[in-house]
PDB file of C-alpha atoms and ligand atoms in Angstrom:
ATOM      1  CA  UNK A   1       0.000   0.000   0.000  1.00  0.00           C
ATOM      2  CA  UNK A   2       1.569   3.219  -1.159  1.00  0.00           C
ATOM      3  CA  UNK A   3       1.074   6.471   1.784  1.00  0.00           C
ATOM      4  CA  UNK A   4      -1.702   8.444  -0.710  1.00  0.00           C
ATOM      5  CA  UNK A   5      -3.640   4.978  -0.664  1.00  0.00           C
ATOM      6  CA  UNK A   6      -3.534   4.775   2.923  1.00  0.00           C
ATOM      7  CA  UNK A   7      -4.116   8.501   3.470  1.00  0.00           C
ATOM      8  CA  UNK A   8      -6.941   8.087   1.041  1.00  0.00           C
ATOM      9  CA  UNK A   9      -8.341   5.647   2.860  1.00  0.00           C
ATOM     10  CA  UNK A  10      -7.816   6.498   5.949  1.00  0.00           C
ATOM     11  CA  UNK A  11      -9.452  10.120   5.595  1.00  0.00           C
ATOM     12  CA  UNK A  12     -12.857   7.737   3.946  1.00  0.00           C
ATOM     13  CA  UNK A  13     -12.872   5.985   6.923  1.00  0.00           C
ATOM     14  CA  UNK A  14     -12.976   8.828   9.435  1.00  0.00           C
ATOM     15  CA  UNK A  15     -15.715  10.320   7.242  1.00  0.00           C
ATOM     16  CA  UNK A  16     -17.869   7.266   7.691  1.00  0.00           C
ATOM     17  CA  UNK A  17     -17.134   7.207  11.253  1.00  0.00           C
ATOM     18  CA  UNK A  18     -18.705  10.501  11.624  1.00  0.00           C
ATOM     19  CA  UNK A  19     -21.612  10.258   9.371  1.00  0.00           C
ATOM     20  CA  UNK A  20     -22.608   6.856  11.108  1.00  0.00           C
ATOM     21  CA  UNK A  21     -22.163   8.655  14.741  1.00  0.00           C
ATOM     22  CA  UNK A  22     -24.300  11.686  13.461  1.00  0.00           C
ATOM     23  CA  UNK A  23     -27.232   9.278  12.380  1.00  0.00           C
ATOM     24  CA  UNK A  24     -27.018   7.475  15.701  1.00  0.00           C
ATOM     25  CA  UNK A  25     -27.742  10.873  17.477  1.00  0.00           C
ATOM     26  CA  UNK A  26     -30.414  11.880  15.075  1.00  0.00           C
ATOM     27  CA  UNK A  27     -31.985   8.212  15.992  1.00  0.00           C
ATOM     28  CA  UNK A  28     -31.272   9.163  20.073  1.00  0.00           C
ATOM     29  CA  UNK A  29     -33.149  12.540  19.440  1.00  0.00           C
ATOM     30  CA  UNK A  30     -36.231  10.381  17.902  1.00  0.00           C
ATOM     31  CA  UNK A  31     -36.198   8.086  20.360  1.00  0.00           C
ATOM     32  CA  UNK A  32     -35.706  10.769  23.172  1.00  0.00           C
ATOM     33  CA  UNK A  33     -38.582  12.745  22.145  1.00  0.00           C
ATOM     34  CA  UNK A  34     -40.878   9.902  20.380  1.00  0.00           C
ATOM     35  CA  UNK A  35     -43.123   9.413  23.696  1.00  0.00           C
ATOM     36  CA  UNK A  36     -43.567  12.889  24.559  1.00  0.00           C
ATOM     37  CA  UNK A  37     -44.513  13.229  20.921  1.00  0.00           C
ATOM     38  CA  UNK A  38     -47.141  10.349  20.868  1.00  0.00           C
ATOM     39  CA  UNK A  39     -48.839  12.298  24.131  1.00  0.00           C
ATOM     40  CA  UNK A  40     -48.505  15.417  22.787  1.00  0.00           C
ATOM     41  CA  UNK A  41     -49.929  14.593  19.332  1.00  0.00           C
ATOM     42  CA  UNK A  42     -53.250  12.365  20.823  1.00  0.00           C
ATOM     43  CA  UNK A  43     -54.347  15.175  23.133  1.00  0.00           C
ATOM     44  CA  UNK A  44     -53.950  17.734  20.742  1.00  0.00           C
ATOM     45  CA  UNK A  45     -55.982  15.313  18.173  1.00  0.00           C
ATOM     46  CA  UNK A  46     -58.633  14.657  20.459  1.00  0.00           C
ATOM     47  CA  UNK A  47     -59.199  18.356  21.585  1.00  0.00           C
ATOM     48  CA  UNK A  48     -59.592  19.645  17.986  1.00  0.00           C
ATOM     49  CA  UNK A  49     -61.662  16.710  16.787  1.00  0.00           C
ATOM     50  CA  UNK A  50     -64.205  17.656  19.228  1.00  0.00           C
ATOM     51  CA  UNK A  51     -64.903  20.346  16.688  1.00  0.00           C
ATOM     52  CA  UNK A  52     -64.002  18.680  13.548  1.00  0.00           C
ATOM     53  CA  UNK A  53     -65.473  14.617  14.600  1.00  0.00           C
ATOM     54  CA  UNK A  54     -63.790  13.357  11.558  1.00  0.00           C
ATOM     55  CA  UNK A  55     -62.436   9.614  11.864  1.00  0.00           C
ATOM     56  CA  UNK A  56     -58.945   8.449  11.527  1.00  0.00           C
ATOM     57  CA  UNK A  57     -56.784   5.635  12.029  1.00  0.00           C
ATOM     58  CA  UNK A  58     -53.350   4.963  13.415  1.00  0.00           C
ATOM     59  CA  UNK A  59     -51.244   8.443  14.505  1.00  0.00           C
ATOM     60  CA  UNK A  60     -47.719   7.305  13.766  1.00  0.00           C
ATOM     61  CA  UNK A  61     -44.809   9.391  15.324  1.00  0.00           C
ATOM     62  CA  UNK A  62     -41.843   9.458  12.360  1.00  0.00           C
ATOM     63  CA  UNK A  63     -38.404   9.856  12.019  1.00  0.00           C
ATOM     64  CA  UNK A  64     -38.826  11.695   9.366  1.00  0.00           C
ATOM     65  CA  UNK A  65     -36.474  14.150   7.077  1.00  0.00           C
ATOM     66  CA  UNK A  66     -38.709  16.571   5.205  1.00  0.00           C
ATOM     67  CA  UNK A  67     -42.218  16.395   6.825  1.00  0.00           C
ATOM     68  CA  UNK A  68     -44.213  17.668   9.857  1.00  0.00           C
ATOM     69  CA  UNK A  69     -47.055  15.641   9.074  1.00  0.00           C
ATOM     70  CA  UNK A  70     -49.101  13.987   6.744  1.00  0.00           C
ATOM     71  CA  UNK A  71     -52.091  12.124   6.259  1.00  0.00           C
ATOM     72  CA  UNK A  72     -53.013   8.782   3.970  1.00  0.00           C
ATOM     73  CA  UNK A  73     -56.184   7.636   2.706  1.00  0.00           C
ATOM     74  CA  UNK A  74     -56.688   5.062   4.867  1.00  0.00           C
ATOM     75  CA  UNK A  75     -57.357   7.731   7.544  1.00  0.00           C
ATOM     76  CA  UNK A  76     -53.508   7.414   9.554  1.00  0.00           C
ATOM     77  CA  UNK A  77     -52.146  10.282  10.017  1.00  0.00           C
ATOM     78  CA  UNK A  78     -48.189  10.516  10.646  1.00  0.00           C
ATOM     79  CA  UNK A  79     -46.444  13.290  12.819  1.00  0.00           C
ATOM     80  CA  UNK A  80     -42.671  14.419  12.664  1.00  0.00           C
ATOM     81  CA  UNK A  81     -41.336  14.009  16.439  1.00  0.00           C
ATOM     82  CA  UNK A  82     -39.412  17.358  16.171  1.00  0.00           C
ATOM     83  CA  UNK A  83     -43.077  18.642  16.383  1.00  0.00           C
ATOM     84  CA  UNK A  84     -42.525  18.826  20.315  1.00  0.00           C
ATOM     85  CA  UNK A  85     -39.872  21.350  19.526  1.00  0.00           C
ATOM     86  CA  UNK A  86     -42.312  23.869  17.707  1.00  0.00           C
ATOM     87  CA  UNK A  87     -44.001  26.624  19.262  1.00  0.00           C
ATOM     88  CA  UNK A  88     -48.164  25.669  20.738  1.00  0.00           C
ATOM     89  CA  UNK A  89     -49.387  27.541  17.310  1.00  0.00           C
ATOM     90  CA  UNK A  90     -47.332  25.975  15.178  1.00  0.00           C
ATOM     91  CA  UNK A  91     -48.193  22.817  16.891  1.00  0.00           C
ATOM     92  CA  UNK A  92     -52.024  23.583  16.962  1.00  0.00           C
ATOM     93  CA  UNK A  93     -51.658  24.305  12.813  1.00  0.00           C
ATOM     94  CA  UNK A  94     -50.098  21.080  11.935  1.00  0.00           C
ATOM     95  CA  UNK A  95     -52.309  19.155  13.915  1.00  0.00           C
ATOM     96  CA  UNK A  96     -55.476  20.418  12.282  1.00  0.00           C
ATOM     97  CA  UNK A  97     -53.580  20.607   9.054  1.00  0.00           C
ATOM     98  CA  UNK A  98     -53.815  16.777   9.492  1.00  0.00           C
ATOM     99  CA  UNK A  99     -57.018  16.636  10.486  1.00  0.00           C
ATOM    100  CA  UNK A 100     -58.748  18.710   7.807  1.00  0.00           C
ATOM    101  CA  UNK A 101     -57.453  16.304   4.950  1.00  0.00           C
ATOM    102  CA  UNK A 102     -59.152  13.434   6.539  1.00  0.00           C
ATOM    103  CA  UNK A 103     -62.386  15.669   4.642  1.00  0.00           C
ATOM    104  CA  UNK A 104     -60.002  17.369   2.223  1.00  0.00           C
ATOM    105  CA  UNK A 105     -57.727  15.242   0.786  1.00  0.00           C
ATOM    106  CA  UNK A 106     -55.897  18.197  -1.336  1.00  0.00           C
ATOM    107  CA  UNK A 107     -55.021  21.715  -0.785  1.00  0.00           C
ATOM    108  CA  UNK A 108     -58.054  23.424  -2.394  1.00  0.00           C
ATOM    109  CA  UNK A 109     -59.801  26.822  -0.918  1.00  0.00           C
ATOM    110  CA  UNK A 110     -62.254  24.367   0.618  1.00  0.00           C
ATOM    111  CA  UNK A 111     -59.332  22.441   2.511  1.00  0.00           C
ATOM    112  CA  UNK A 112     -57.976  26.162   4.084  1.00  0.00           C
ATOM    113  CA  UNK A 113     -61.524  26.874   4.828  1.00  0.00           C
ATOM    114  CA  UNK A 114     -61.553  24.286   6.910  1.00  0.00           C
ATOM    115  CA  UNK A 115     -58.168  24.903   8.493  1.00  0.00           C
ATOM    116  CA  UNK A 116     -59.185  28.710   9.164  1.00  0.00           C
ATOM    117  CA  UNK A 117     -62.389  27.457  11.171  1.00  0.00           C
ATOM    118  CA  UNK A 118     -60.141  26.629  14.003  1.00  0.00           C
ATOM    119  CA  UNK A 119     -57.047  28.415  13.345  1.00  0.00           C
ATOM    120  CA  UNK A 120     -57.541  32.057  12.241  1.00  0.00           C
ATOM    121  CA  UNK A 121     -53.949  33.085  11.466  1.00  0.00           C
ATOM    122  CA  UNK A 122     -52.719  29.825   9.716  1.00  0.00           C
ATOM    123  CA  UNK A 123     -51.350  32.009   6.945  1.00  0.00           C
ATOM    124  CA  UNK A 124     -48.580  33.564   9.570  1.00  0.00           C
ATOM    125  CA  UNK A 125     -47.937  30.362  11.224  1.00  0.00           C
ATOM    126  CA  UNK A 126     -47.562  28.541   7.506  1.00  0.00           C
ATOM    127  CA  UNK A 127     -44.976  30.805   6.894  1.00  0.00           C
ATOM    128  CA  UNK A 128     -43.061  30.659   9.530  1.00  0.00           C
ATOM    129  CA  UNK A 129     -42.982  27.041   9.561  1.00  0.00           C
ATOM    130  CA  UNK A 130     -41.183  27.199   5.884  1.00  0.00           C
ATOM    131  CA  UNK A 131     -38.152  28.342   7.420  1.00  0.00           C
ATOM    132  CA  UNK A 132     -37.507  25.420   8.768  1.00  0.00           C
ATOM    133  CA  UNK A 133     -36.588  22.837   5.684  1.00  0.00           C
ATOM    134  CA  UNK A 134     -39.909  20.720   6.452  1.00  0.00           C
ATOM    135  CA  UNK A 135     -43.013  20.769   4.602  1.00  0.00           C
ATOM    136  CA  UNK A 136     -46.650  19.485   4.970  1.00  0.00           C
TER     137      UNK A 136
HETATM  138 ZN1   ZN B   1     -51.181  19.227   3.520  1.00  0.00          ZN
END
């Protein structure tokens, strides 16, 4: 093995080392936060669906990259854990973000109407939630 080989390598190997160390915090953070997250999430369900009463499935807690939220159509909705992290209004929009496309499965004037029934300023808090990378 000549020394650039082994330098090569050797610099690969570090990287790896770190990437793999920085995933296995990201995966401490999720599962540091993943209960309070389930809680959190469930309450905040239940207290706006006692306006809305629309039905839904499993709530998953996710480990996900680029979403807050979303919702399938089978009814489960899935949460970000980081959502613990946000601010009660940004919580309380992404939550009923959720919930409305269990009626509205789309982003149509109809869909926001819904939204702005319970959440009157969701065009503010919608924005300041795009400064942060993830979407809904
Ligand atoms: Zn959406």
């Amino acid at each position: 093995m000549n020394s650039i080989y082994k330098i090569f390598f050797g610099i690969k190997k570090r990287r790896v080392y770190r990437v793999k160390k920085r995933v296995k915090r990201k995966n401490l953070n999720y599962l540091k936060y993943k209960e309070s997250a389930v809680i959190l999430v469930k309450n905040k369900l239940e207290y706006f669906n006692q306006f809305y009463n629309y039905k839904y499935n499993r709530v998953t807690i996710k480990n996900q990259k680029t979403r807050w939220g979303s919702c399938s159509k089978k009814g489960n909705l899935n949460f970000n854990y980081k959502i613990v992290l946000l601010s009660q209004k940004q919580i309380d929009y992404i939550i009923v973000h959720e919930l409305c496309h269990l009626k509205e499965f789309n982003h149509s004037q109809r869909f926001w109407d819904l939204v702005a029934l319970t959440i009157l300023d969701y065009k503010e808090i919608r924005s300041s939630l795009r400064t942060n990378s993830l979407q809904l």
